[in-house]
CSV table of C-alpha atoms in Angstrom, one decimal:
chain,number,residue,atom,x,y,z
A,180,UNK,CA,-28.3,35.5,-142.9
A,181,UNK,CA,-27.8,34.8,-139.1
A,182,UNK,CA,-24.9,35.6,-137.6
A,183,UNK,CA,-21.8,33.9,-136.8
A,184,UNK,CA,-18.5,33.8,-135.9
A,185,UNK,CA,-15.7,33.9,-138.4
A,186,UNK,CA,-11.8,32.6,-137.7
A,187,UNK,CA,-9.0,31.4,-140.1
A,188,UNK,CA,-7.1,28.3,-139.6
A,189,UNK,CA,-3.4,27.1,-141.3
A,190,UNK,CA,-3.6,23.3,-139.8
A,191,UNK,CA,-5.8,20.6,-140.1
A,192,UNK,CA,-5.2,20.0,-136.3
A,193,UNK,CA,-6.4,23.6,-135.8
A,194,UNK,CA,-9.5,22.5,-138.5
A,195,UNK,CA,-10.6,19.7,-135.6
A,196,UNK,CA,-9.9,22.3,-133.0
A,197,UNK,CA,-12.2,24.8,-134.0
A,198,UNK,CA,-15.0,22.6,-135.2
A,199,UNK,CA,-15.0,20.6,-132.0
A,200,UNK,CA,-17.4,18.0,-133.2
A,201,UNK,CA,-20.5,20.7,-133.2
A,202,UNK,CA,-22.5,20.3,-136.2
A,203,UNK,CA,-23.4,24.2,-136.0
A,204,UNK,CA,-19.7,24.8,-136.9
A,205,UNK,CA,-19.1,24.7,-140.8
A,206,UNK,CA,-15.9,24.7,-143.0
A,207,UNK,CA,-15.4,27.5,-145.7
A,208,UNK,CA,-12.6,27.5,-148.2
A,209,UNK,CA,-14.1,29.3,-151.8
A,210,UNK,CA,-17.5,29.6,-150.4
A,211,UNK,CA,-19.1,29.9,-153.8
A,212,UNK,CA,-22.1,26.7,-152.5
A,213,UNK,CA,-22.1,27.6,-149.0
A,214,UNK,CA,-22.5,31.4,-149.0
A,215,UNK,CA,-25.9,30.6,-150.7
A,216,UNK,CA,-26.7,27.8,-148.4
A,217,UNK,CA,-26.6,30.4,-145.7
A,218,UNK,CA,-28.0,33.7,-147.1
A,219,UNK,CA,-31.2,31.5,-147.9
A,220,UNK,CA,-31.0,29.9,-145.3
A,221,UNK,CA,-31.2,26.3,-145.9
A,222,UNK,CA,-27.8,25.9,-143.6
A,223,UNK,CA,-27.3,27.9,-140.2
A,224,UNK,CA,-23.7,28.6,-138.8
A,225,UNK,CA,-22.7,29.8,-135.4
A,226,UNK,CA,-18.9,29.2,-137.0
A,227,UNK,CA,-17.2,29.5,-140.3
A,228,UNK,CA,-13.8,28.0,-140.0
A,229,UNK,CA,-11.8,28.9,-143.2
A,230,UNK,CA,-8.9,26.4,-144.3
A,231,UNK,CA,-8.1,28.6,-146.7
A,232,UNK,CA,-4.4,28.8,-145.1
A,233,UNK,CA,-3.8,25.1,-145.2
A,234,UNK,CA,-1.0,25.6,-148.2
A,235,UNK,CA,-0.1,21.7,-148.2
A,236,UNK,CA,-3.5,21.1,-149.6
A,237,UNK,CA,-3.3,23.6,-152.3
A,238,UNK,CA,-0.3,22.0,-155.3
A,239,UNK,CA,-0.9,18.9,-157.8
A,240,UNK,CA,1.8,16.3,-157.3
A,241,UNK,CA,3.0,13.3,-159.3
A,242,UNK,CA,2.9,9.7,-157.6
A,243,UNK,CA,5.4,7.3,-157.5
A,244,UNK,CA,2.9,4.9,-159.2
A,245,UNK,CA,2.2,7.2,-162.1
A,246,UNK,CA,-0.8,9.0,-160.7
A,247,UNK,CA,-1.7,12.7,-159.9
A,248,UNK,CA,-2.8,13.9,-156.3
A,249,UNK,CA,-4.8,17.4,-156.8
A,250,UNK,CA,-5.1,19.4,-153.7
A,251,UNK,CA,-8.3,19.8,-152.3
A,252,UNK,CA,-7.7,23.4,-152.0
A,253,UNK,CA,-6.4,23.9,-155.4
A,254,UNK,CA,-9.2,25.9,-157.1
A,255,UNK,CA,-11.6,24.2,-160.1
A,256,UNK,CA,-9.5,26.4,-162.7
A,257,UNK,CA,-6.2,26.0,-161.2
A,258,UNK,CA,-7.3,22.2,-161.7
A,259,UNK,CA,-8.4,22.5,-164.9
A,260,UNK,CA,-5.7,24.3,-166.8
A,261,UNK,CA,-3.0,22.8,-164.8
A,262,UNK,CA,-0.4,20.8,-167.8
A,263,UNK,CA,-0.8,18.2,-166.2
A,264,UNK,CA,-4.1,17.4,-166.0
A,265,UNK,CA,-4.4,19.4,-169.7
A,266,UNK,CA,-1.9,16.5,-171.3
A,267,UNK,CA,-2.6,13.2,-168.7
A,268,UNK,CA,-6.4,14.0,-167.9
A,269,UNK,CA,-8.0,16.0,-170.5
A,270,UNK,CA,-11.5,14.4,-169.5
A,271,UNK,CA,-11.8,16.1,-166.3
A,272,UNK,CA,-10.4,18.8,-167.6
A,273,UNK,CA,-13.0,19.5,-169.8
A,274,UNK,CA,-15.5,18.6,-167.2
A,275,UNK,CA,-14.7,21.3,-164.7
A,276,UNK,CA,-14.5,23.8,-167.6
A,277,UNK,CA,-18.4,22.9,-168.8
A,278,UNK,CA,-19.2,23.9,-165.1
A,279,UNK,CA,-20.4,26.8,-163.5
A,280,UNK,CA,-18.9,30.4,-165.0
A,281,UNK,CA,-15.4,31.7,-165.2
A,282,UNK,CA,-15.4,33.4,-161.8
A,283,UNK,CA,-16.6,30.8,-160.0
A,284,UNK,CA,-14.3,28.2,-161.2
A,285,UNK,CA,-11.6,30.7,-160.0
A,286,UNK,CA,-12.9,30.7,-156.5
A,287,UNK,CA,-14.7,27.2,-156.0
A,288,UNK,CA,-12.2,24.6,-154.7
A,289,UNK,CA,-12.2,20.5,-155.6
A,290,UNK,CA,-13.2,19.7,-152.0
A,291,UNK,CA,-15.6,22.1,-152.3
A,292,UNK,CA,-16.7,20.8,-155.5
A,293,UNK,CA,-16.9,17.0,-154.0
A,294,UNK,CA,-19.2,18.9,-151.2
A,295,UNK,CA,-21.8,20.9,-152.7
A,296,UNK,CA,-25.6,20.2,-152.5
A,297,UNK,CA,-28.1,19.9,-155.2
A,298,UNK,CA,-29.5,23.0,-156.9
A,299,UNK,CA,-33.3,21.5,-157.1
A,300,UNK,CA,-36.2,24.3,-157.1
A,301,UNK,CA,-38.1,23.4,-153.6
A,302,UNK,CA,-34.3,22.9,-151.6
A,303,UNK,CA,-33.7,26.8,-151.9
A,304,UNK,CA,-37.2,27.4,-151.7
A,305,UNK,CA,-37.8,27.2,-147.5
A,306,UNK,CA,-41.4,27.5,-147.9
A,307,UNK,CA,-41.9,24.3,-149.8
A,308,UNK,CA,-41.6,20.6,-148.2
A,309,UNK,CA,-37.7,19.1,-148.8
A,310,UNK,CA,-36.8,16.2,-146.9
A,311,UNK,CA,-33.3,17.3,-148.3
A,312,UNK,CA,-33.7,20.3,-146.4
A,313,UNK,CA,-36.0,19.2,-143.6
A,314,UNK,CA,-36.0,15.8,-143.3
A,315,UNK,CA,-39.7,14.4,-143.0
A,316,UNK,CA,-41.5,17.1,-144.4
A,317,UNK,CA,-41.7,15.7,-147.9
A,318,UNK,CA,-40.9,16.1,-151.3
A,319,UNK,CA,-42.3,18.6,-153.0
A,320,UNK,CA,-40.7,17.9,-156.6
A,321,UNK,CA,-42.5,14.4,-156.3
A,322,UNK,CA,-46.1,16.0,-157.7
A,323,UNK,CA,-44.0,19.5,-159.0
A,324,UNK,CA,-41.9,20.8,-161.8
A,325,UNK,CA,-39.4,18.2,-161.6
A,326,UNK,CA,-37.7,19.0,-165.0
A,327,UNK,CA,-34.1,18.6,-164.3
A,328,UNK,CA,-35.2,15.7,-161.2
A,329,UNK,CA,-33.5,12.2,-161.0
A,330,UNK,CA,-34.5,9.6,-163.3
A,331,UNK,CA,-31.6,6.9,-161.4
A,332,UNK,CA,-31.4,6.1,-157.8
A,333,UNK,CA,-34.1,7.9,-156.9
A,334,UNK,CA,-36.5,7.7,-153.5
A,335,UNK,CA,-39.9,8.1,-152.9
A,336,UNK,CA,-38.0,10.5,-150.7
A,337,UNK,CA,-36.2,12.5,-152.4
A,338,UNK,CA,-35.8,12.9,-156.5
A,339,UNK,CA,-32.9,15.8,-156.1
A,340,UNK,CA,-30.0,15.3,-158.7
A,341,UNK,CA,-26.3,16.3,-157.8
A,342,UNK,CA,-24.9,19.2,-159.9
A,343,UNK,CA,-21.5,18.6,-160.4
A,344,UNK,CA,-19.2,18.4,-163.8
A,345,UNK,CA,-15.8,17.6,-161.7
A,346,UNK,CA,-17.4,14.4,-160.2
A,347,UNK,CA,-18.6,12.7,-163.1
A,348,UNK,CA,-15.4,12.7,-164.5
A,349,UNK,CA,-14.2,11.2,-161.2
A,350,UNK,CA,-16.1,8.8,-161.2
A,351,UNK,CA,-15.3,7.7,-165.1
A,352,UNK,CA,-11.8,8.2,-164.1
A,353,UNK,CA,-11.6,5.7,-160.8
A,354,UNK,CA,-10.3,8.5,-158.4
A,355,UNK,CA,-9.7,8.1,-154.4
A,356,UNK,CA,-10.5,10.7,-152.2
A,357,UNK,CA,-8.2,11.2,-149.3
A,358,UNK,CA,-9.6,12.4,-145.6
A,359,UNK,CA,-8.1,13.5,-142.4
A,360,UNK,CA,-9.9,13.0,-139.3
A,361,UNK,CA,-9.7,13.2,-135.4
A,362,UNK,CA,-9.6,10.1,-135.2
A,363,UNK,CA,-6.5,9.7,-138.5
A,364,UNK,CA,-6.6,9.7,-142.3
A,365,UNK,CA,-8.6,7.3,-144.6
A,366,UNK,CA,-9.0,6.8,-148.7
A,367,UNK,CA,-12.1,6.3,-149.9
A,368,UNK,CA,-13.1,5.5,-153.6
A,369,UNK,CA,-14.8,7.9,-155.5
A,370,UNK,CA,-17.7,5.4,-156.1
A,371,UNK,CA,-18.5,5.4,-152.3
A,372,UNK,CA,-18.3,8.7,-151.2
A,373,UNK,CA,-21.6,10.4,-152.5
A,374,UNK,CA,-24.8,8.4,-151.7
A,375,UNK,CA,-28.1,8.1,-153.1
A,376,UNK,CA,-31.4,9.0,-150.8
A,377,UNK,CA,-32.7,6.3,-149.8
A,378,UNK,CA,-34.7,6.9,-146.2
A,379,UNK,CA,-31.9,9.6,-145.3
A,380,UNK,CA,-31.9,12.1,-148.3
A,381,UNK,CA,-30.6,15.0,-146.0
A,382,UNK,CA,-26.9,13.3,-146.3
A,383,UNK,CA,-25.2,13.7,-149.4
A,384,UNK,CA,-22.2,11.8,-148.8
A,385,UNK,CA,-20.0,10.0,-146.0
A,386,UNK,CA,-17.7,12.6,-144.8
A,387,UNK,CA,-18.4,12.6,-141.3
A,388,UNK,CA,-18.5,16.1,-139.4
A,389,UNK,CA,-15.2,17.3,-138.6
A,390,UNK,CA,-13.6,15.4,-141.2
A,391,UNK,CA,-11.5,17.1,-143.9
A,392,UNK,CA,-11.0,15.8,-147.8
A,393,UNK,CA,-7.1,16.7,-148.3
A,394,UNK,CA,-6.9,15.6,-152.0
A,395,UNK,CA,-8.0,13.5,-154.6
A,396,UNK,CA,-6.2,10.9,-156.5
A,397,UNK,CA,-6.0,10.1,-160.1
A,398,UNK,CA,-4.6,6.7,-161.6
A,399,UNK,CA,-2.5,6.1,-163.5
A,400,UNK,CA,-5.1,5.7,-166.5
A,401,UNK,CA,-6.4,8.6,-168.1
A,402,UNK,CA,-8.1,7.6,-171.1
A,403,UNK,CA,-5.8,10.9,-172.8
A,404,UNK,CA,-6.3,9.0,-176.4
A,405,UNK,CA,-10.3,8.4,-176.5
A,406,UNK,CA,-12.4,10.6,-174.0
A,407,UNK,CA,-15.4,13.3,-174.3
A,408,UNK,CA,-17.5,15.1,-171.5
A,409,UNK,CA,-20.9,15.7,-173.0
A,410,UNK,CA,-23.0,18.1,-171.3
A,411,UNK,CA,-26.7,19.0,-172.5
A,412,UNK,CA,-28.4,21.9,-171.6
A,413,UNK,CA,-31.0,24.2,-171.4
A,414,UNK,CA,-28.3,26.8,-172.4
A,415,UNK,CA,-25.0,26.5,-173.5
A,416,UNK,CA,-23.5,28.2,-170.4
A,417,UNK,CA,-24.1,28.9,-166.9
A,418,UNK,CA,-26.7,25.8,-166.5
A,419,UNK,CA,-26.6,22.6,-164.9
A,420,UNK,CA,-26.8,19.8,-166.9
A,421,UNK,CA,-30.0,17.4,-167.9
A,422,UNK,CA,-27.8,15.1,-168.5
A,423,UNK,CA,-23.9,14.9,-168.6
A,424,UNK,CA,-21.9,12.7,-169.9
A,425,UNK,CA,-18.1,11.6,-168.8
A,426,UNK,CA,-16.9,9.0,-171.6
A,427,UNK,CA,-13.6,7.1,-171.9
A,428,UNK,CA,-11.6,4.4,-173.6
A,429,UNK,CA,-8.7,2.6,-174.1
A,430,UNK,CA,-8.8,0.9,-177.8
A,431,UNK,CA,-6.3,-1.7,-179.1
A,432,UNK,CA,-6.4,-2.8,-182.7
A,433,UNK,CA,-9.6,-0.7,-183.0
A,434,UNK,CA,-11.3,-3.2,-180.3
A,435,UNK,CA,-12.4,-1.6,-176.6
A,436,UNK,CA,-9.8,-2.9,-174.0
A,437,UNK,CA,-11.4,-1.2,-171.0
A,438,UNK,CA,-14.6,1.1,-171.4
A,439,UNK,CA,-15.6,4.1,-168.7
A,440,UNK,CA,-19.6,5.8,-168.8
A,441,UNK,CA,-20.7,8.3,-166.1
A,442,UNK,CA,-23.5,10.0,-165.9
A,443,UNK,CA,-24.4,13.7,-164.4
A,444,UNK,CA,-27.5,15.3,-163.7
A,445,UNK,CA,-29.3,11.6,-164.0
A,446,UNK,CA,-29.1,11.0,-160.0
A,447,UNK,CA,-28.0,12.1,-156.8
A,448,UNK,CA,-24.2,11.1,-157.4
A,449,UNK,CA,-22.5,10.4,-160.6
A,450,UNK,CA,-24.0,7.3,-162.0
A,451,UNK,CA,-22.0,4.7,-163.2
A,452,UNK,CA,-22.9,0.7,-164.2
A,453,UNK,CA,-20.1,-1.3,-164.8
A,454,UNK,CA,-22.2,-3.9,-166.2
A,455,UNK,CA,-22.5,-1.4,-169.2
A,456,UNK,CA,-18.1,-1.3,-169.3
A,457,UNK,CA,-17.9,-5.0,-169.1
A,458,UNK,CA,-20.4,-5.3,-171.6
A,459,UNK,CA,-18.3,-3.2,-174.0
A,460,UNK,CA,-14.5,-5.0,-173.5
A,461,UNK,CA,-13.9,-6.7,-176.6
A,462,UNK,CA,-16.3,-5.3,-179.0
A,463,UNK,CA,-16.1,-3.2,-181.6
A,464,UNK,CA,-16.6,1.0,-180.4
A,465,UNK,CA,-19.7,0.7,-182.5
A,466,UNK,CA,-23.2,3.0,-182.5
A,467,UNK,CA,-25.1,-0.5,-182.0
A,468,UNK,CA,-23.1,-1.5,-179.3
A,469,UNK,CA,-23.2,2.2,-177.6
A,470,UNK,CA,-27.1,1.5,-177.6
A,471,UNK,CA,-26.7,-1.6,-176.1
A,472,UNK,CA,-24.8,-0.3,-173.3
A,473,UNK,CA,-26.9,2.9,-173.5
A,474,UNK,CA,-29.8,0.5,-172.5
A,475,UNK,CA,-28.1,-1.1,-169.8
A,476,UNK,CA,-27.2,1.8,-168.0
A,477,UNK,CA,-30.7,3.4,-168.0
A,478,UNK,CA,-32.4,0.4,-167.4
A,479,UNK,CA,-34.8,0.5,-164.4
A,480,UNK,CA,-34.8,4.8,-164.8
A,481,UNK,CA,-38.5,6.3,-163.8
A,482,UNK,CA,-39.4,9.5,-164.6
A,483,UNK,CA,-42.0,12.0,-164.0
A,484,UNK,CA,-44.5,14.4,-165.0
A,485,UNK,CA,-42.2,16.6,-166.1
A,486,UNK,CA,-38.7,14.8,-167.1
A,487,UNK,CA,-39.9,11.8,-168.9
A,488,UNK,CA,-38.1,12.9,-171.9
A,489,UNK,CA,-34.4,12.9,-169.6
A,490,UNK,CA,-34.7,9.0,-170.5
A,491,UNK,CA,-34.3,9.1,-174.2
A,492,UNK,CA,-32.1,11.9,-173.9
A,493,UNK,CA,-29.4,9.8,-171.6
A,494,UNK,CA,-29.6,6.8,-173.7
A,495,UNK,CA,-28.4,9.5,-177.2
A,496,UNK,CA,-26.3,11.3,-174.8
A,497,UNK,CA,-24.7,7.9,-173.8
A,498,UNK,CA,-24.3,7.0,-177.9
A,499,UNK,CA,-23.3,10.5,-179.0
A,500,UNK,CA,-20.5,10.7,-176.1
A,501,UNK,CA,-19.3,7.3,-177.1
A,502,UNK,CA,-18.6,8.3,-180.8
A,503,UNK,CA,-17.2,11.7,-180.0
A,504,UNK,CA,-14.6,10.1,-177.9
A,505,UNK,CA,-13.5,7.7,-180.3
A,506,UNK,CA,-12.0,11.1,-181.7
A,507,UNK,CA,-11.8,13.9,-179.1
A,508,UNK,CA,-11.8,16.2,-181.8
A,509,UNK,CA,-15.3,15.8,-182.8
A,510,UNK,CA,-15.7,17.9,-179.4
A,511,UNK,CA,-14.5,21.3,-181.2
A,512,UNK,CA,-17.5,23.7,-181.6
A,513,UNK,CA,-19.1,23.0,-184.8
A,514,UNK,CA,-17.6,19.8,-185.4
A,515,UNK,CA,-19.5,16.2,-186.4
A,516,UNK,CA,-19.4,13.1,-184.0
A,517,UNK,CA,-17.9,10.1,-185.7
A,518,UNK,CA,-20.6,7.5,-187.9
C-alpha cells in the first residue's frame, strides 16, 4: 500500500475543500471496497478524506410525497433492518441482506455501495491486461476464465459485471440518487448513474470527481405485497451472484398492473428492459408469460467460453423470481415457488 495522507471531515463544504479537484485524493466512509482497491493496488491515494462525520447524511426520513430518503452514510445493515424499509421496502431489504457477510454490511455504507468496482479475476490481478484497471491494455477475461463475466451490455472492451445486491433492487424499485457538488446539488435516476463499458470501461458511473452522493430516494411504490430478490450462487453465502434477481408487482384482480425485473451479476450495472414490464401490464402473472418476458430481457445476451450457461440460468432465474413473488413467502428456506 503506498502511502498517504489521512484527515477527517464533518461538511460537505470541507469534502470539496480537501479534495480540491485532484483525482489522487479519494473519499473513505466504511472502506470495506476501497481498502482493497488500495492494498492491491489497483487505486493509489495521496489523500483519504473520511466523511464519516457528516451526521446529516447518516438517518432515513419520510417524504412529504410518501417516499423514503436513506442516508448515504447510513450503513447497508442499518438500511436493511431499518422498520421502515422492513414494512415499506421489503425487496431491498432482502437484497442488501443476500450481500456480502454480516460484518461487512455493518461497515459498508449505501454510497459506498452505489460506488464499488467489480470483483472480476484479472481487475485485482495487476499483472494481467484490464482496461478496467489500465485502460488500453486489454481484456484479459475476453479469451480467460470468464465464469461469472457479463452476458448484457458487454464491450469488446471490457466483460466485467458489477457486484452489487443493493443496486438491483434500486433499480427494480425506480430510486433517485441525490449529489452535492462544487458547483450545487443534482438528482439523478438510478437508471443513469452506473454505465456500461462501451470505449471507456475504466468509469463505472457519472459521479464526477469531487462530487458527493448524499442519499438515495425511494417512491412511493414499494411493491410490499408481491416482491422476491433471487440470488444464485456458487455458494449460499459470502459469493457474488451469477445471476440476481430483483422482482416486483403490483396485481389487481389477480392481473399485473405494473411489473418491475432487474437483473445482477448479468452486466456492468443492474440490468433492466422495460420492454419486458410493459410486456407484462395486463396479463395474467403466469410461468408462460414470465418466459416470454424472460426472453425479452435476455435477448441479444453473448456469452463465452466459460459462462454460456449464465444464459439459460437468467431466463429460470427471471421465471422462478416471478412466481416466488407472487407469494413472498415461497422465499422462506425450504419453501416451494408457486405453479
Amino acid at each position: 500500500m503506498n502511502n498517504f495522507s489521512y484527515t477527517k471531515v464533518s461538511s460537505p463544504q470541507d469534502v470539496f475543500k480537501e479534495m480540491d479537484g485532484d483525482i489522487r485524493n479519494k473519499i473513505i466512509a466504511g472502506g470495506t471496497n476501497i481498502t482493497d482497491l488500495l492494498k492491491y493496488f489497483i487505486t493509489k491515494a495521496d489523500k483519504l478524506v473520511d466523511i464519516n462525520p457528516i451526521t446529516q447524511y447518516n438517518s432515513i426520513i419520510r417524504l412529504d410525497d410518501g417516499g423514503v430518503r436513506i442516508g448515504a452514510l447510513h450503513t447497508n445493515a442499518q438500511t436493511a433492518y431499518d422498520p421502515i424499509i422492513e414494512e415499506r421496502y421489503p425487496l431491498l431489504s432482502k437484497a442488501i441482506l443476500a450481500g456480502a457477510s454480516a460484518q461487512i454490511r455493518n461497515m459498508a455504507t449505501n454510497g459506498g455501495n452505489l460506488m464499488q468496482r467489480t470483483r472480476c479475476y484479472y481487475f485485482y490481478d495487476i499483472t494481467t491486461p484490464c482496461n478496467k484497471r489500465d485502460p488500453g491494455s486489454g481484456c484479459s477475461a475476453l479469451t480467460g476464465y470468464n465464469r461469472i463475466h457479463a452476458i448484457l451490455g458487454q464491450s469488446e472492451n471490457c466483460i466485467a459485471v458489477f457486484p452489487s445486491d443493493m443496486c438491483v433492487a434500486l433499480a427494480a424499485l425506480n430510486a433517485v440518487i441525490n449529489i452535492s457538488g462544487p458547483d450545487g446539488e443534482r438528482a439523478l435516476p438510478f437508471a443513469a448513474f452506473h454505465r456500461l463499458p462501451g470505449d471507456t470501461p475504466q468509469i463505472d458511473n457519472n459521479l464526477k470527481h469531487g462530487e458527493l452522493i448524499t442519499s438515495i430516494d425511494l417512491p412511493p411504490a414499494g411493491f410490499e405485497k408481491n416482491y422476491c430478490y433471487l440470488k444464485l450462487r456458487d455458494r449460499s453465502s459470502y459469493s457474488f451472484a451469477l445471476v440476481s434477481v430483483a422482482s416486483a408487482f403490483r396485481l389487481e384482480n389477480g392481473i399485473i398492473e405494473e411489473a418491475r425485473i432487474a437483473l445482477g451479476g448479468v452486466a456492468n450495472k443492474p440490468w433492466r428492459i422495460v420492454e419486458a414490464e410493459d410486456f407484462l401490464k395486463q396479463k395474467q402473472p403466469s410461468r408462460e408469460n414470465f418466459s416470454k418476458a424472460a426472453e425479452i430481457i435476455l435477448n441479444g445476451a453473448k456469452g463465452y467460453q466459460h459462462n454460456t450457461f449464465k444464459i439459460e440460468l437468467a431466463k429460470r432465474a427471471i421465471v422462478r423470481s416471478c412466481l416466488m413473488a407472487l407469494n413472498p413467502e415461497t422465499q422462506r428456506p425450504g419453501a416451494k415457488p408457486s405453479r
